[in-house]
Short mmCIF file of C-alpha atoms in Angstrom, two decimals:
data_model
loop_
_atom_site.label_atom_id
_atom_site.label_comp_id
_atom_site.label_asym_id
_atom_site.label_seq_id
_atom_site.Cartn_x
_atom_site.Cartn_y
_atom_site.Cartn_z
CA MET A 1 -31.95 15.63 12.31
CA SER A 2 -31.16 14.94 8.66
CA PHE A 3 -29.77 18.47 8.28
CA PHE A 4 -27.51 17.95 11.30
CA LEU A 5 -26.23 14.65 9.90
CA GLU A 6 -25.73 16.20 6.47
CA THR A 7 -23.70 19.03 7.99
CA LEU A 8 -21.69 16.63 10.14
CA ILE A 9 -20.89 14.27 7.26
CA THR A 10 -19.91 17.15 4.99
CA GLY A 11 -17.58 18.40 7.73
CA LEU A 12 -16.03 14.96 8.19
CA PHE A 13 -15.33 14.71 4.47
CA ALA A 14 -13.71 18.17 4.56
CA GLY A 15 -11.69 17.00 7.56
CA LEU A 16 -10.22 14.13 5.56
CA MET A 17 -9.07 16.68 2.98
CA TYR A 18 -7.37 18.66 5.77
CA ALA A 19 -5.81 15.46 7.06
CA LEU A 20 -4.36 14.69 3.63
CA VAL A 21 -2.35 17.91 3.79
CA ALA A 22 -1.36 17.30 7.41
CA ILE A 23 0.05 13.85 6.60
CA GLY A 24 2.80 15.49 4.54
CA PHE A 25 3.84 17.49 7.60
CA VAL A 26 3.78 14.39 9.81
CA LEU A 27 6.08 12.41 7.52
CA ILE A 28 8.78 15.06 7.58
CA TYR A 29 8.36 15.81 11.28
CA LYS A 30 8.79 12.14 12.15
CA ALA A 31 12.05 11.95 10.20
CA SER A 32 13.63 15.25 11.22
CA GLY A 33 11.61 16.82 14.03
CA VAL A 34 11.00 19.87 11.85
CA PHE A 35 7.69 21.52 10.99
CA ASN A 36 7.98 21.84 7.21
CA PHE A 37 6.35 25.16 6.43
CA ALA A 38 7.09 24.54 2.74
CA GLN A 39 4.56 21.69 2.50
CA GLY A 40 1.85 24.11 1.36
CA ALA A 41 4.14 25.44 -1.36
CA MET A 42 4.79 21.86 -2.47
CA VAL A 43 1.02 21.33 -2.77
CA PHE A 44 0.80 24.43 -4.95
CA LEU A 45 3.80 23.47 -7.08
CA ALA A 46 2.49 19.95 -7.70
CA ALA A 47 -0.99 21.14 -8.65
CA LEU A 48 0.33 23.92 -10.90
CA ALA A 49 2.80 21.65 -12.68
CA PHE A 50 0.13 19.00 -13.26
CA VAL A 51 -2.54 21.36 -14.59
CA THR A 52 0.01 23.07 -16.85
CA LEU A 53 0.95 19.75 -18.43
CA VAL A 54 -2.69 18.78 -18.89
CA GLU A 55 -3.47 22.13 -20.51
CA HIS A 56 -0.61 21.54 -22.94
CA GLY A 57 -2.21 18.30 -24.12
CA PHE A 58 -0.51 15.66 -21.99
CA PRO A 59 -2.71 12.69 -20.95
CA PHE A 60 -3.71 12.49 -17.28
CA TRP A 61 -1.37 9.67 -16.29
CA ILE A 62 1.61 11.08 -18.18
CA ALA A 63 1.09 14.42 -16.45
CA PHE A 64 0.69 12.66 -13.11
CA LEU A 65 3.89 10.61 -13.46
CA ALA A 66 5.86 13.61 -14.75
CA THR A 67 4.70 15.72 -11.80
CA ALA A 68 5.52 12.90 -9.39
CA ALA A 69 9.04 12.77 -10.86
CA LEU A 70 9.31 16.55 -10.42
CA MET A 71 8.40 16.26 -6.73
CA VAL A 72 11.09 13.59 -6.25
CA VAL A 73 13.66 15.89 -7.89
CA VAL A 74 12.55 18.72 -5.60
CA ALA A 75 13.01 16.41 -2.61
CA ILE A 76 16.54 15.50 -3.67
CA LEU A 77 17.44 19.17 -4.19
CA VAL A 78 16.00 20.14 -0.80
CA GLU A 79 18.06 17.47 0.93
CA ALA A 80 21.25 18.46 -0.88
CA LEU A 81 20.91 22.25 -0.76
CA VAL A 82 18.97 22.87 2.46
CA LEU A 83 18.94 19.95 4.89
CA ARG A 84 22.47 18.64 4.45
CA PRO A 85 24.21 22.00 5.13
CA LEU A 86 21.98 22.52 8.18
CA ARG A 87 22.14 18.95 9.48
CA ASN A 88 23.51 19.82 12.92
CA ARG A 89 21.49 22.99 13.46
CA ASP A 90 18.63 23.32 15.92
CA SER A 91 14.98 22.81 14.98
CA LEU A 92 14.22 26.53 14.91
CA THR A 93 16.90 27.09 12.28
CA LEU A 94 15.52 24.25 10.17
CA PHE A 95 12.00 25.63 10.52
CA MET A 96 13.15 29.05 9.33
CA ALA A 97 14.89 27.34 6.42
CA THR A 98 11.63 25.66 5.38
CA LEU A 99 9.85 29.00 5.74
CA GLY A 100 12.29 30.55 3.29
CA LEU A 101 12.04 27.48 1.09
CA SER A 102 8.28 27.96 0.81
CA PHE A 103 8.81 31.40 -0.74
CA VAL A 104 11.45 30.03 -3.11
CA ILE A 105 9.13 27.24 -4.30
CA ASP A 106 6.15 29.59 -4.66
CA GLY A 107 8.17 32.16 -6.56
CA THR A 108 9.88 29.64 -8.81
CA ALA A 109 6.60 27.90 -9.64
CA GLN A 110 4.89 31.15 -10.61
CA PHE A 111 7.93 32.44 -12.52
CA PHE A 112 8.12 29.39 -14.79
CA LEU A 113 4.47 28.28 -14.86
CA GLY A 114 2.61 31.57 -14.57
CA THR A 115 0.31 33.22 -12.05
CA ASP A 116 -3.06 32.59 -13.69
CA VAL A 117 -5.84 30.73 -11.89
CA HIS A 118 -6.44 27.32 -13.49
CA MET A 119 -9.55 25.20 -13.30
CA LEU A 120 -8.72 21.53 -12.77
CA ASP A 121 -11.14 18.85 -13.90
CA LEU A 122 -10.39 15.37 -12.57
CA GLY A 123 -13.51 13.90 -14.10
CA ILE A 124 -15.20 13.65 -10.69
CA ASP A 125 -18.63 15.25 -10.59
CA ASP A 126 -19.09 17.65 -7.68
CA ILE A 127 -22.83 17.07 -7.41
CA ALA A 128 -24.90 16.07 -4.40
CA GLU A 129 -26.52 12.65 -4.35
CA ASP A 130 -29.27 11.48 -2.03
CA TYR A 131 -28.32 8.74 0.46
CA ALA A 132 -31.22 7.86 2.76
CA GLY A 133 -32.43 11.44 2.71
CA ILE A 134 -28.95 12.93 3.23
CA LEU A 135 -27.29 14.87 0.41
CA ILE A 136 -23.61 14.00 0.00
CA SER A 137 -21.28 15.26 -2.69
CA HIS A 138 -19.98 12.60 -5.07
CA PHE A 139 -16.64 14.43 -5.13
CA ASP A 140 -16.40 14.22 -1.32
CA ILE A 141 -16.99 10.47 -1.41
CA VAL A 142 -14.35 9.83 -4.07
CA ALA A 143 -11.84 12.18 -2.41
CA SER A 144 -12.35 10.43 0.93
CA LEU A 145 -11.79 7.02 -0.65
CA ILE A 146 -8.55 8.32 -2.16
CA VAL A 147 -7.39 9.63 1.22
CA VAL A 148 -8.24 6.36 2.99
CA THR A 149 -6.44 4.35 0.29
CA LEU A 150 -3.36 6.57 0.52
CA VAL A 151 -3.26 6.26 4.32
CA ALA A 152 -3.57 2.46 4.04
CA VAL A 153 -0.69 2.32 1.56
CA LEU A 154 1.49 4.52 3.76
CA ALA A 155 0.67 2.39 6.80
CA ILE A 156 1.73 -0.78 4.98
CA VAL A 157 4.90 0.81 3.60
CA PHE A 158 6.02 2.22 6.94
CA SER A 159 5.17 -0.88 8.97
CA LYS A 160 6.15 -3.73 6.63
CA THR A 161 9.14 -2.49 4.64
CA ARG A 162 12.78 -1.99 5.50
CA MET A 163 12.50 1.68 4.66
CA GLY A 164 9.62 2.02 7.11
CA VAL A 165 11.62 0.35 9.86
CA SER A 166 14.53 2.72 9.16
CA LEU A 167 12.20 5.71 9.32
CA ARG A 168 10.83 4.62 12.69
CA ALA A 169 14.37 4.13 13.97
CA VAL A 170 15.33 7.66 12.88
CA ALA A 171 12.17 9.06 14.47
CA ASP A 172 12.87 7.28 17.77
CA ASP A 173 16.59 8.12 18.05
CA THR A 174 18.52 9.74 15.23
CA LEU A 175 21.99 9.16 16.69
CA ALA A 176 21.27 5.51 17.51
CA ALA A 177 19.89 4.97 14.00
CA GLN A 178 23.04 6.43 12.44
CA SER A 179 25.22 4.28 14.69
CA ILE A 180 23.73 1.10 13.22
CA GLY A 181 24.34 2.20 9.65
CA ILE A 182 21.14 4.02 8.70
CA ARG A 183 22.05 6.87 6.37
CA LEU A 184 20.16 9.95 7.44
CA PRO A 185 20.46 11.81 4.09
CA VAL A 186 18.90 8.84 2.28
CA ILE A 187 16.01 8.74 4.75
CA TRP A 188 15.46 12.48 4.34
CA ARG A 189 15.37 12.16 0.54
CA ILE A 190 12.89 9.30 0.73
CA VAL A 191 10.63 11.03 3.25
CA TRP A 192 10.63 14.33 1.37
CA SER A 193 9.85 12.41 -1.82
CA VAL A 194 6.89 10.67 -0.19
CA ALA A 195 5.74 13.99 1.27
CA GLY A 196 5.98 15.43 -2.25
CA LEU A 197 3.78 12.64 -3.62
CA VAL A 198 1.27 13.26 -0.84
CA ALA A 199 1.40 16.95 -1.78
CA LEU A 200 0.63 15.99 -5.37
CA VAL A 201 -2.50 14.08 -4.38
CA ALA A 202 -3.55 16.89 -2.05
CA GLY A 203 -2.89 19.49 -4.74
CA LEU A 204 -5.05 17.66 -7.28
CA LEU A 205 -7.99 17.26 -4.91
CA TRP A 206 -7.83 20.78 -3.49
CA GLY A 207 -7.15 22.23 -6.95
CA ALA A 208 -10.20 20.47 -8.35
CA ARG A 209 -12.29 21.83 -5.49
CA GLN A 210 -11.19 25.49 -5.45
CA GLY A 211 -8.99 25.99 -8.51
CA VAL A 212 -5.21 25.91 -8.85
CA GLN A 213 -3.97 29.23 -7.51
CA PHE A 214 -1.50 30.71 -5.04
CA SER A 215 -3.94 30.33 -2.14
CA LEU A 216 -3.24 26.58 -2.24
CA SER A 217 0.12 27.28 -0.60
CA LEU A 218 -1.70 28.85 2.35
CA ILE A 219 -3.27 25.49 3.14
CA THR A 220 -0.40 25.19 5.62
CA LEU A 221 -2.38 27.42 7.96
CA LYS A 222 -5.35 25.05 7.88
CA ALA A 223 -3.15 22.03 8.59
CA LEU A 224 -1.68 23.61 11.73
CA PRO A 225 -4.70 23.14 14.03
CA VAL A 226 -5.10 19.61 12.65
CA LEU A 227 -1.54 18.80 13.71
CA ILE A 228 -1.91 20.45 17.10
CA ILE A 229 -5.03 18.43 17.86
CA GLY A 230 -3.88 15.11 16.43
CA GLY A 231 -0.16 15.31 17.19
CA PHE A 232 2.77 16.22 14.97
CA SER A 233 4.21 12.72 14.77
CA SER A 234 1.21 10.50 14.07
CA ILE A 235 -0.60 9.73 10.83
CA PRO A 236 -3.66 8.41 12.74
CA GLY A 237 -3.46 11.63 14.73
CA ALA A 238 -3.58 13.65 11.51
CA ILE A 239 -6.70 11.75 10.46
CA ALA A 240 -8.36 12.22 13.86
CA GLY A 241 -7.38 15.89 14.00
CA GLY A 242 -8.70 16.48 10.49
CA LEU A 243 -12.03 14.85 11.30
CA ILE A 244 -12.39 16.89 14.49
CA VAL A 245 -11.52 20.15 12.75
CA GLY A 246 -13.75 19.48 9.75
CA ALA A 247 -16.78 18.40 11.77
CA SER A 248 -16.46 21.15 14.39
CA GLU A 249 -16.01 23.84 11.72
CA ALA A 250 -19.08 22.75 9.79
CA LEU A 251 -21.29 22.50 12.87
CA ALA A 252 -19.99 25.72 14.41
CA ASP A 253 -20.61 27.61 11.20
CA ILE A 254 -24.27 26.52 11.20
CA TYR A 255 -25.08 26.76 14.89
CA LEU A 256 -22.67 29.42 16.21
CA GLY A 257 -22.39 31.58 13.11
CA PRO A 258 -25.83 33.17 13.49
CA LEU A 259 -25.02 34.09 17.09
CA VAL A 260 -22.03 36.21 15.99
CA ASN A 261 -23.62 37.39 12.75
CA GLY A 262 -20.95 35.86 10.54
CA SER A 263 -18.95 32.81 9.57
CA VAL A 264 -16.82 31.18 12.24
CA SER A 265 -15.16 28.56 10.03
CA THR A 266 -12.14 30.79 9.36
CA TRP A 267 -11.11 30.92 13.02
CA PHE A 268 -12.97 28.26 15.02
CA ALA A 269 -10.32 25.57 14.38
CA TYR A 270 -7.66 27.77 15.94
CA ILE A 271 -9.73 28.29 19.09
CA LEU A 272 -10.10 24.52 19.29
CA ALA A 273 -6.35 24.08 18.79
CA VAL A 274 -5.58 26.52 21.62
CA ALA A 275 -7.88 24.53 23.90
CA PHE A 276 -5.99 21.34 23.05
CA LEU A 277 -2.67 23.07 23.73
CA LEU A 278 -3.90 23.94 27.22
CA ILE A 279 -5.36 20.51 27.97
CA ARG A 280 -3.14 18.13 25.98
CA PRO A 281 -0.10 19.87 24.45
CA ALA A 282 1.13 16.73 22.68
CA GLY A 283 -2.16 16.22 20.87
CA LEU A 284 -4.30 13.10 20.83
CA PHE A 285 -1.62 10.81 19.38
CA GLY A 286 1.51 12.89 19.96
CA ASP A 287 4.61 12.13 21.96
CA ARG A 288 3.76 12.35 25.66
CA ASP A 289 7.28 13.66 26.33
CA ILE A 290 6.21 16.98 24.82
CA GLU A 291 3.84 17.50 27.73
CA ARG A 292 6.74 17.23 30.20
CA VAL A 293 8.89 19.87 28.46
#
């Protein structure tokens, strides 16, 4: 029983890490209705920029603030050079634009910052500690607390501030929001900036866990089943989807893996996502209107 609980808890912690990446997608989807394929590239860019600054002798917080400023600049450039010219295009066109943008960000980051694999030390020990007979990684606990704190901050910002009200208005009806004076380009810049900051936090945690390398940009593929299960437009849905994916992957790898003579964690989440598409296309917390399309 303790082994089952240990596997389950480890999976849940991994799910929160998946959810952290998915939240960046949710923010942009709520504001523009577009699946931002470049979010993974933004995670990679943020992590690579941060670790490069640290390796050149910059203190942690200086490197963090400088990288955060970089992500805001990237957001402003994306709005001006990509979103604004394509404002009246359909969602598929915008999705293809973000797909191309992901290659631009990946290529630019590696051209200026290099292609080497970097080890990132955040000062968080990745060692297992015993809690009532269950071994839990100290890194997983700290990372989960960071994710929960970030979600709480986002919830307060988007529910209690004027900017949050404007974002919800744009998400509900873009034309109506514009008719009452809400400036869509400003909202896009703000949302992409916040998504960039989320990408920075995700990049630091994932980079500390597996190293800062190009594969970080492929984290987009792991976020997709999380979004399908939880819903593309809901932060609570991203959390729920991440927990489901993380827990099911961990348990399936232990109990189903031996039956197929190999690991199932690389593909099990996608099978689960397909099942949700058949049963509940909008996801657990998604817009019910999607199911009627």
